[in-house]
Short mmCIF file of C-alpha atoms and ligand atoms in Angstrom, two decimals:
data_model
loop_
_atom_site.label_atom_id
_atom_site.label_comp_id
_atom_site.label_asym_id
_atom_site.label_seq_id
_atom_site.Cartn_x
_atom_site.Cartn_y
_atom_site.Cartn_z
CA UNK Z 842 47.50 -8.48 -23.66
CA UNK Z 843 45.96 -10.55 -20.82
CA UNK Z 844 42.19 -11.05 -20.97
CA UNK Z 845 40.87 -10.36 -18.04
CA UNK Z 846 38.97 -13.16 -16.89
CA UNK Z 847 35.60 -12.67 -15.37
CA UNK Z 848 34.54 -14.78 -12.83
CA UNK Z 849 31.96 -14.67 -10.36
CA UNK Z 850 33.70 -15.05 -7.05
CA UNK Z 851 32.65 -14.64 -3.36
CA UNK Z 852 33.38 -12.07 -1.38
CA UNK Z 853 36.56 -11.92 1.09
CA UNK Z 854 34.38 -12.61 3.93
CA UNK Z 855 35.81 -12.70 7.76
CA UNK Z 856 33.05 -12.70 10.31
CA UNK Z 857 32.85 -8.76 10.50
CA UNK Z 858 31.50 -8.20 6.86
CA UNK Z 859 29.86 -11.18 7.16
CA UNK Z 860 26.96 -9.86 8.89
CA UNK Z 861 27.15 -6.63 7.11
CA UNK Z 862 26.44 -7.95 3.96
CA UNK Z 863 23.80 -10.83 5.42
CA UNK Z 864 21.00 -10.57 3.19
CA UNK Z 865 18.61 -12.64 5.46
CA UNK Z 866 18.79 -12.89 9.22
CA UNK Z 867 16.70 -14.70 11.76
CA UNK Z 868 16.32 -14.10 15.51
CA UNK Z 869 14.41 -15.51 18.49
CA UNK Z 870 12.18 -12.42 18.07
CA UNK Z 871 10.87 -14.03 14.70
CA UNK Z 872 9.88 -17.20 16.25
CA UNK Z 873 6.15 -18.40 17.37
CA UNK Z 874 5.89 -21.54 19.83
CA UNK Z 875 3.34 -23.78 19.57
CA UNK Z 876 1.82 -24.88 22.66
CA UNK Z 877 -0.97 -28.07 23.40
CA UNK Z 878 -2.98 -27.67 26.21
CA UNK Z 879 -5.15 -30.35 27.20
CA UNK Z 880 -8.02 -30.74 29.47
CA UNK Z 881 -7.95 -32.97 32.71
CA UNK Z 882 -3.86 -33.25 32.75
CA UNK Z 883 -2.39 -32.96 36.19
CA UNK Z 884 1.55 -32.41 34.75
CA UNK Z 885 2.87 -32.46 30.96
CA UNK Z 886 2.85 -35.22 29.25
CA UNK Z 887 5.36 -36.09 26.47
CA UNK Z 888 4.09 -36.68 22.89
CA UNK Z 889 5.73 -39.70 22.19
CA UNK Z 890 5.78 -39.39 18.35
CA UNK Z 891 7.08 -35.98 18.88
CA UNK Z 892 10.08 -36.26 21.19
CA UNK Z 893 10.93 -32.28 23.15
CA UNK Z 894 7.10 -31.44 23.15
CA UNK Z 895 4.84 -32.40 25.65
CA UNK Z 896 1.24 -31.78 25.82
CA UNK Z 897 0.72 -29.25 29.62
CA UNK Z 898 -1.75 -29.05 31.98
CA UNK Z 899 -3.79 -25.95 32.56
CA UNK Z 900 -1.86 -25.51 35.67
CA UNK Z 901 1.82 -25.95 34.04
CA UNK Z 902 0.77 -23.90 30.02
CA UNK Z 903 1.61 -20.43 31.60
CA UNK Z 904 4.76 -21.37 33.49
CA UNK Z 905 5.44 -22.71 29.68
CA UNK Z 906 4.87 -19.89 27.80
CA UNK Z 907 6.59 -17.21 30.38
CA UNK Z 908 9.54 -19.61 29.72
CA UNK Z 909 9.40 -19.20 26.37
CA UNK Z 910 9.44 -15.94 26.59
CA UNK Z 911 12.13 -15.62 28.93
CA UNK Z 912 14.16 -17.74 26.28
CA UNK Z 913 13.37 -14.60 23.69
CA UNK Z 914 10.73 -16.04 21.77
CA UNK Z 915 7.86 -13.29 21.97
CA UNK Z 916 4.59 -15.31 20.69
CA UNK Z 917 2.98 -18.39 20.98
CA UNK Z 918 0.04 -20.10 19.46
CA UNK Z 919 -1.86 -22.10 21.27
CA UNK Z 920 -4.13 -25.64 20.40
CA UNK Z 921 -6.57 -26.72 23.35
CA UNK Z 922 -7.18 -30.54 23.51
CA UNK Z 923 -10.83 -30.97 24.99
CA UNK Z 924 -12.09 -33.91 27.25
CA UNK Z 925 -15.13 -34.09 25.79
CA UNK Z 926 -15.77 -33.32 21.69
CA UNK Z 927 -19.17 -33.87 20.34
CA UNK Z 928 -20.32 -33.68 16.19
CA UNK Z 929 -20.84 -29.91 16.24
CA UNK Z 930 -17.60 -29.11 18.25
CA UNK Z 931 -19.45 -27.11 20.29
CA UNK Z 932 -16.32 -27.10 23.15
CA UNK Z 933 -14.56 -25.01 20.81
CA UNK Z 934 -16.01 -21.90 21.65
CA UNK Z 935 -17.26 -22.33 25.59
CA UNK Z 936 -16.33 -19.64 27.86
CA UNK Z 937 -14.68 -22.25 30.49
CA UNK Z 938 -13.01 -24.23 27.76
CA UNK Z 939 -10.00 -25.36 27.98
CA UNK Z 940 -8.02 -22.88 25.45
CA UNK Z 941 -10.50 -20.03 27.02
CA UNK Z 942 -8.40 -20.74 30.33
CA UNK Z 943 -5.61 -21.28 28.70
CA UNK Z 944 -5.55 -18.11 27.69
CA UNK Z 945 -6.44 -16.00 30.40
CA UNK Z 946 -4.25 -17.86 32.57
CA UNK Z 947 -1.29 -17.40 30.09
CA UNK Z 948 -2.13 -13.49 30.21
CA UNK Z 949 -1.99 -13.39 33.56
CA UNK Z 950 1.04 -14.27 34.24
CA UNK Z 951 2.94 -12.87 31.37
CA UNK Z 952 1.08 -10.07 30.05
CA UNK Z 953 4.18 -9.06 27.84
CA UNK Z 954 3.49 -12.44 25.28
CA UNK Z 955 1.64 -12.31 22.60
CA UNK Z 956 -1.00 -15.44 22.41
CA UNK Z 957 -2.15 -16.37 19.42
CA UNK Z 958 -5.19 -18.69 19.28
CA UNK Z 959 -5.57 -21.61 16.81
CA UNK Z 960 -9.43 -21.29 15.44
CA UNK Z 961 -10.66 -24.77 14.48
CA UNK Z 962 -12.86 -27.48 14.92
CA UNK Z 963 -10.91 -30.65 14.28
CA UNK Z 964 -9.58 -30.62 17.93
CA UNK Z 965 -13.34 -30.73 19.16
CA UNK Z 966 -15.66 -32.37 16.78
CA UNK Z 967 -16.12 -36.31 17.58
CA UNK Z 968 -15.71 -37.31 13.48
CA UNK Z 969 -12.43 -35.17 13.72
CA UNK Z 970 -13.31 -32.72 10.68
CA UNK Z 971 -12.21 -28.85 10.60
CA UNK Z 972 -15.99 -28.16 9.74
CA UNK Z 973 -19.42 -29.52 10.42
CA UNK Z 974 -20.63 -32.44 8.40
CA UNK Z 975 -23.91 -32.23 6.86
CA UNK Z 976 -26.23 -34.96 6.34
CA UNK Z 977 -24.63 -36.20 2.97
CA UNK Z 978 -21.64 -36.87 5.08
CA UNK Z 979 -19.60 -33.78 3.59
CA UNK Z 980 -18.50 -30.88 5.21
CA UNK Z 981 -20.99 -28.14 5.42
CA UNK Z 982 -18.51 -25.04 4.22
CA UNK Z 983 -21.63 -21.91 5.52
CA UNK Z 984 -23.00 -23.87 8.22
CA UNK Z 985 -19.64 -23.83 9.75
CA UNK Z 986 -18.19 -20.16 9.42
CA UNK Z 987 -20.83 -19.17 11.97
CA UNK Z 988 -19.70 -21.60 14.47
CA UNK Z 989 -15.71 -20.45 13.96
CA UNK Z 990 -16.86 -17.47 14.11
CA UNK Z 991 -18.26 -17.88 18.04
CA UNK Z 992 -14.84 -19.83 18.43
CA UNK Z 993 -12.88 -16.40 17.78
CA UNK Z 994 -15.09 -14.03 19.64
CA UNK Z 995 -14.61 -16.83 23.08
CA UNK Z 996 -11.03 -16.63 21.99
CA UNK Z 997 -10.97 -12.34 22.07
CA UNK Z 998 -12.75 -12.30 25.11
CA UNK Z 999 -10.65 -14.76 27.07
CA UNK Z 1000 -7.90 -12.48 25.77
CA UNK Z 1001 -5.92 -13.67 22.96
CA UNK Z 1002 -4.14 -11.23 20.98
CA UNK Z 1003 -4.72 -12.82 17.72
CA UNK Z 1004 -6.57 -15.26 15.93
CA UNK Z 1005 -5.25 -17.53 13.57
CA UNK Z 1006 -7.89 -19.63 11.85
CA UNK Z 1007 -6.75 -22.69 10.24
CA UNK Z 1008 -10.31 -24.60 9.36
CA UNK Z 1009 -10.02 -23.82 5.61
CA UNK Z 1010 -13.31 -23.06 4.78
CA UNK Z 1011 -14.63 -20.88 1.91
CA UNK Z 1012 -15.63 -17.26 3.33
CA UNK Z 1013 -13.94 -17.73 7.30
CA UNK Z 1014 -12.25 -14.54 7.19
CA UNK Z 1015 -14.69 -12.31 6.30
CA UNK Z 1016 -17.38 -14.06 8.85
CA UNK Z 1017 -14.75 -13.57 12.35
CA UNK Z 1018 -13.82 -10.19 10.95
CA UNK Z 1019 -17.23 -9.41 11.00
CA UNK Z 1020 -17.95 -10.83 14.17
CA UNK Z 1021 -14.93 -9.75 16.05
CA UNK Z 1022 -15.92 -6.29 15.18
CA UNK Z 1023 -19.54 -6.71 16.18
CA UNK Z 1024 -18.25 -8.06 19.20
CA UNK Z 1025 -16.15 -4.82 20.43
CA UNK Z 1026 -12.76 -6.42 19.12
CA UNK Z 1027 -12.13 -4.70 15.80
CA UNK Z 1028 -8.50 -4.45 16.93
CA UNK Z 1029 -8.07 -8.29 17.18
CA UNK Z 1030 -5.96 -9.09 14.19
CA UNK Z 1031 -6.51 -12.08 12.47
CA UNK Z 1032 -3.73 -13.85 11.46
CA UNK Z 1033 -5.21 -16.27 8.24
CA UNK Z 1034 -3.65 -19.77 7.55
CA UNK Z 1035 -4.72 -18.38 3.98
CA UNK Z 1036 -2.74 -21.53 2.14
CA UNK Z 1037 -2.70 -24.77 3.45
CA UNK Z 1038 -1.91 -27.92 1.97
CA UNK Z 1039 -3.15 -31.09 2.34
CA UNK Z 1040 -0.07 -32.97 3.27
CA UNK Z 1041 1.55 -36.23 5.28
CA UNK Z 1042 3.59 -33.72 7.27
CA UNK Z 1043 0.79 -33.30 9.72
CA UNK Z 1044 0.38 -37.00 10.44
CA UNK Z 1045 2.43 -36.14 14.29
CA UNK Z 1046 0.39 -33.40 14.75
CA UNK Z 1047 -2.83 -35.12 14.66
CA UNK Z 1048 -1.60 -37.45 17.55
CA UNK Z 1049 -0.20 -34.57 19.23
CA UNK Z 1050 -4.11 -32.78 19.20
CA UNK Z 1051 -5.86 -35.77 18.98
CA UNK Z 1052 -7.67 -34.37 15.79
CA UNK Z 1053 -7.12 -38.03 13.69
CA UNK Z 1054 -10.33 -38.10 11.36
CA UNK Z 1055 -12.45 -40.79 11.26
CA UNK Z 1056 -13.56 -40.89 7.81
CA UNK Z 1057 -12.64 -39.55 4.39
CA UNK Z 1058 -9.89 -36.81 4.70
CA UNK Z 1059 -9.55 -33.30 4.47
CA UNK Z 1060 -8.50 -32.70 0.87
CA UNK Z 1061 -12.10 -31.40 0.03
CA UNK Z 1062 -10.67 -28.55 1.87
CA UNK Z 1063 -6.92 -28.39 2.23
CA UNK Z 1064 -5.18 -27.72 -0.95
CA UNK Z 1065 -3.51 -30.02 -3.66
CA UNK Z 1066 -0.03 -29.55 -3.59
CA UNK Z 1067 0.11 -29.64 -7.14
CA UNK Z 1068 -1.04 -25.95 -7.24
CA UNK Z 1069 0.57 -22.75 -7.23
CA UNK Z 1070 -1.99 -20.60 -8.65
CA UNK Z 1071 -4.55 -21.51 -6.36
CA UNK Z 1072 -2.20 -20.01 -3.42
CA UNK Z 1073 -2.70 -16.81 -5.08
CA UNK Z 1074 -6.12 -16.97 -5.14
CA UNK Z 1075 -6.37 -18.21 -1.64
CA UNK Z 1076 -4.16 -15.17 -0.47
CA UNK Z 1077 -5.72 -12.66 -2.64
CA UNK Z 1078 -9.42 -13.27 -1.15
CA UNK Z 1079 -8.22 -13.69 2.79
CA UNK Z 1080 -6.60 -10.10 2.17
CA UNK Z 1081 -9.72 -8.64 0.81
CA UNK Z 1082 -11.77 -9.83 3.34
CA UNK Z 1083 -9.31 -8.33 6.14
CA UNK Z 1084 -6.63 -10.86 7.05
CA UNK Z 1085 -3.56 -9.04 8.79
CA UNK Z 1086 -0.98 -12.20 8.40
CA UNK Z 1087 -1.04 -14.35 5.39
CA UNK Z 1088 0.05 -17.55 6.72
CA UNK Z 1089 1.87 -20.63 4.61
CA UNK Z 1090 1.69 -23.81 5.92
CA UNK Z 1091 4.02 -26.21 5.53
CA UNK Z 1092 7.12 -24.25 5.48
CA UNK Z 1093 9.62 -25.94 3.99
CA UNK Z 1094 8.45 -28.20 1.15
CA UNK Z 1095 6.69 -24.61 0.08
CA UNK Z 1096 9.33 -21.84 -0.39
CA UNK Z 1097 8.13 -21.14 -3.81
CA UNK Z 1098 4.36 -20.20 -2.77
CA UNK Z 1099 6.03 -18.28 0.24
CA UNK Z 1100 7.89 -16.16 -2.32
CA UNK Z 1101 4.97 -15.92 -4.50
CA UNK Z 1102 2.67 -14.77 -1.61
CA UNK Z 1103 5.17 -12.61 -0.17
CA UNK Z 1104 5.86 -10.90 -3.70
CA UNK Z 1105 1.86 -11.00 -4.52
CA UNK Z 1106 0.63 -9.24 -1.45
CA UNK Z 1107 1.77 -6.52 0.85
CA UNK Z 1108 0.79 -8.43 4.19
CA UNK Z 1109 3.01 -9.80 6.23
CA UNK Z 1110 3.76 -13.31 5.30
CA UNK Z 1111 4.06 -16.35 7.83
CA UNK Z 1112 5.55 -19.86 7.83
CA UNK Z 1113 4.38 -22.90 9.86
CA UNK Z 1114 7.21 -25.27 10.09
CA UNK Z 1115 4.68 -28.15 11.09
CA UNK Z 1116 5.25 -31.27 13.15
CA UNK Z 1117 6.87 -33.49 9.89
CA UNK Z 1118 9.46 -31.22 9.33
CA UNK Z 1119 10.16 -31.14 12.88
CA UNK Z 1120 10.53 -34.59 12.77
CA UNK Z 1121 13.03 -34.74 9.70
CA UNK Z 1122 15.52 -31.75 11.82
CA UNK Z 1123 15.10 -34.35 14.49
CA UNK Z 1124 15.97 -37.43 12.41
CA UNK Z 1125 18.66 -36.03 10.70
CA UNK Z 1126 20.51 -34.72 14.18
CA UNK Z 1127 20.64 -38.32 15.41
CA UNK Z 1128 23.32 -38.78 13.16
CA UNK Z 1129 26.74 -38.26 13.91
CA UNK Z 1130 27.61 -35.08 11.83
CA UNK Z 1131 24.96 -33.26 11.71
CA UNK Z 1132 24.38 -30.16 14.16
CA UNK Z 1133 20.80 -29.63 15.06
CA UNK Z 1134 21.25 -25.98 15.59
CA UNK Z 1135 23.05 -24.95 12.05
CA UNK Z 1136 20.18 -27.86 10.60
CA UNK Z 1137 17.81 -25.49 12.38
CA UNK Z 1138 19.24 -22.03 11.85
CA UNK Z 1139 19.84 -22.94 7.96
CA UNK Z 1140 15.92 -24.15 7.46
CA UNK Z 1141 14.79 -20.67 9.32
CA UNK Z 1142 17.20 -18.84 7.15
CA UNK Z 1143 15.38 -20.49 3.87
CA UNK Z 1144 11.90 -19.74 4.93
CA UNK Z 1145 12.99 -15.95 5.54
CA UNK Z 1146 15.07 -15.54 2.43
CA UNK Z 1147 11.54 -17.01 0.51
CA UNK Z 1148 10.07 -14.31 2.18
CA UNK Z 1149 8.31 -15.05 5.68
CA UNK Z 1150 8.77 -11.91 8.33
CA UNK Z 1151 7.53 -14.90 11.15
CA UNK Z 1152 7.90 -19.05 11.63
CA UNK Z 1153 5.90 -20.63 13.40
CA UNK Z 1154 7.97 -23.70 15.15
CA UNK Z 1155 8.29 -26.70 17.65
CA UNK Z 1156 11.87 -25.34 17.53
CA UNK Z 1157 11.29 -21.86 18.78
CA UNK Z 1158 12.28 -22.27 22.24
CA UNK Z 1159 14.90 -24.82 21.87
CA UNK Z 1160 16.70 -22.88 19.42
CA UNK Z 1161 16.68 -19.32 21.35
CA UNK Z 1162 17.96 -21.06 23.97
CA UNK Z 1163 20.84 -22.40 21.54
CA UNK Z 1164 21.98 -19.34 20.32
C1 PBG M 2066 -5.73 -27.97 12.56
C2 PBG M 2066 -4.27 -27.85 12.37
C3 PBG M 2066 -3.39 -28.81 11.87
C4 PBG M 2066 -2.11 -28.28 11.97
C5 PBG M 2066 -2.24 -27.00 12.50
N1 PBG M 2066 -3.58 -26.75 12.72
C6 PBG M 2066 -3.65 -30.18 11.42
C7 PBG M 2066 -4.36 -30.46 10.17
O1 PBG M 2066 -4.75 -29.59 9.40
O2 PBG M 2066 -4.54 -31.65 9.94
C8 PBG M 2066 -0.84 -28.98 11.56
C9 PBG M 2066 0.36 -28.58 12.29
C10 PBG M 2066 1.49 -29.53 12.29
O3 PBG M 2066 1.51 -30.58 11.62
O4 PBG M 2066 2.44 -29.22 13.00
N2 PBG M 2066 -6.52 -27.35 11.62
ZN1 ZN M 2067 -8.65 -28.21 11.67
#
């Protein structure tokens, strides 16, 4: 008699059944674009070390972000580059700043996108630190959760749909929670950048903002990518203390602790593809061969499959309009 032989074998796929049986899928409507807005610009100016994204003027950040969401993409987060930054970042959180406008104008002329609004100090203090620094020369974890949490309220009031602190610090969550609701904006959700590694693939990014610290570095902070458990942790407190999004940050060098949160905690889970890994897609689509958009579509695709409902992403746009 013949043995049968058992072998694992894929299924007889034509394009049909193909997206039947798609475990993982990703759409524009998954996408969040990040937007810089800095102070005193007349027109956009292109980030050199970050080729496609361009720093915009007050005047030209809402035609921006209606585009984007004319191209599909239904969120974007915003940074605000300040002219004038001082050693308690105190920019960060005044009424005419220059993400307070942002925002407002943004709302104004597309209502129907959601704005998100990065809540830190490292684009506004003069040493370039996500906190303040205390006398020792450290960063001065309670001293500054006050502070981010003024920087949330300004954000609420201006009209952001969402928060998304990034600073870090010990306690943040609970603090703006707190405040929001004092405030009148208890249905503000705060989207937490709960784990966040210290890593090189920011290095762009702090050009981009202008946030390039001026002494020591933020690993006192930031997490050692050496660590799992810690993520956990991280997550577990943010949740307690009322996080709605449990953000991972960066995306792709970090699928396992996206899994892990995702599996750990019953929030929603998202993914910041930051500016390094936007620079590797880039890199790797100069050469012949490679095609940016399946290079794109297949790192989305991993970051959902780990377990991400959202990605944040310099690609957003580019790639709704691609597909
Ligand atoms: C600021 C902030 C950073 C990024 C997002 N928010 C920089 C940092 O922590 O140094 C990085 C994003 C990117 O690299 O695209 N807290
Ligand atoms: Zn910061």
């Amino acid at each position: 008699m013949k043995t049968l032989i058992q072998r694992p074998r894929r299924l007889r796929i034509n394009s049909h059944l193909r997206a039947l049986v798609s475990e993982t899928t990703v759409s524009s409507k998954h996408l969040i674009q990040p937007l810089f807005i800095k102070e005193g610009l007349k027109t956009k100016k292109p980030i050199p070390s970050m080729p496609g994204q361009y720093q915009w003027s007050l005047k030209d950040c809402a035609l921006e972000a209606k585009s984007c969401y004319q191209a599909g993409i239904p969120a974007v987060i915003l940074f605000g580059i300040p002219q004038k930054k001082n050693s308690q970042g105190s920019y960060a959180h005044a009424a005419n700043g220059i993400i307070q406008k942002a925002i407002d104008a943004i709302k104004n002329k597309c209502p129907e996108l959601l704005v998100i609004s990065d809540v830190c100090l490292c684009e506004y203090t003069s040493h370039g630190h996500c906190g303040l620094i205390n006398k020792k020369g450290s960063v001065d974890n309670d001293a500054t959760l006050d502070i981010l949490s003024q920087v949330a309220v300004s954000h609420a009031k201006a009209g952001a749909d969402m928060v998304a602190p990034s600073d870090m610090m010990d306690g943040r969550i609970g603090a703006i929670r707190a405040a929001l609701d004092t405030k009148g904006y208890s249905n503000t959700p705060i989207m937490s950048y709960a784990v966040k590694y210290a890593s090189p693939l920011y290095a762009t990014f702090r050009d981009a903002a202008r946030s390039k610290i001026q002494f020591g570095d933020r690993k006192d902070y930031q997490m050692d990518y050496a660590n799992a458990k810690e993520a956990l942790r991280e997550a577990r407190l943010d949740e307690k203390q009322g996080a709605d999004i449990l953000l991972v940050k960066p995306a792709l060098f970090y699928l396992d602790i996206i899994s892990k949160i995702s599996q750990a905690s019953s929030l929603p889970v998202a993914a910041y593809q930051v500016s390094g890994e936007y620079m590797m897609i880039n890199a790797l689509s100069q050469n012949a061969g490679y095609s940016k958009k399946e290079l794109i579509h297949e790192s989305f695709v991993a970051i959902k499959r780990a377990g991400a409902q959202m990605i944040v992403s310099y690609f957003a746009k580019e790639w709704a309009r691609l597909v």
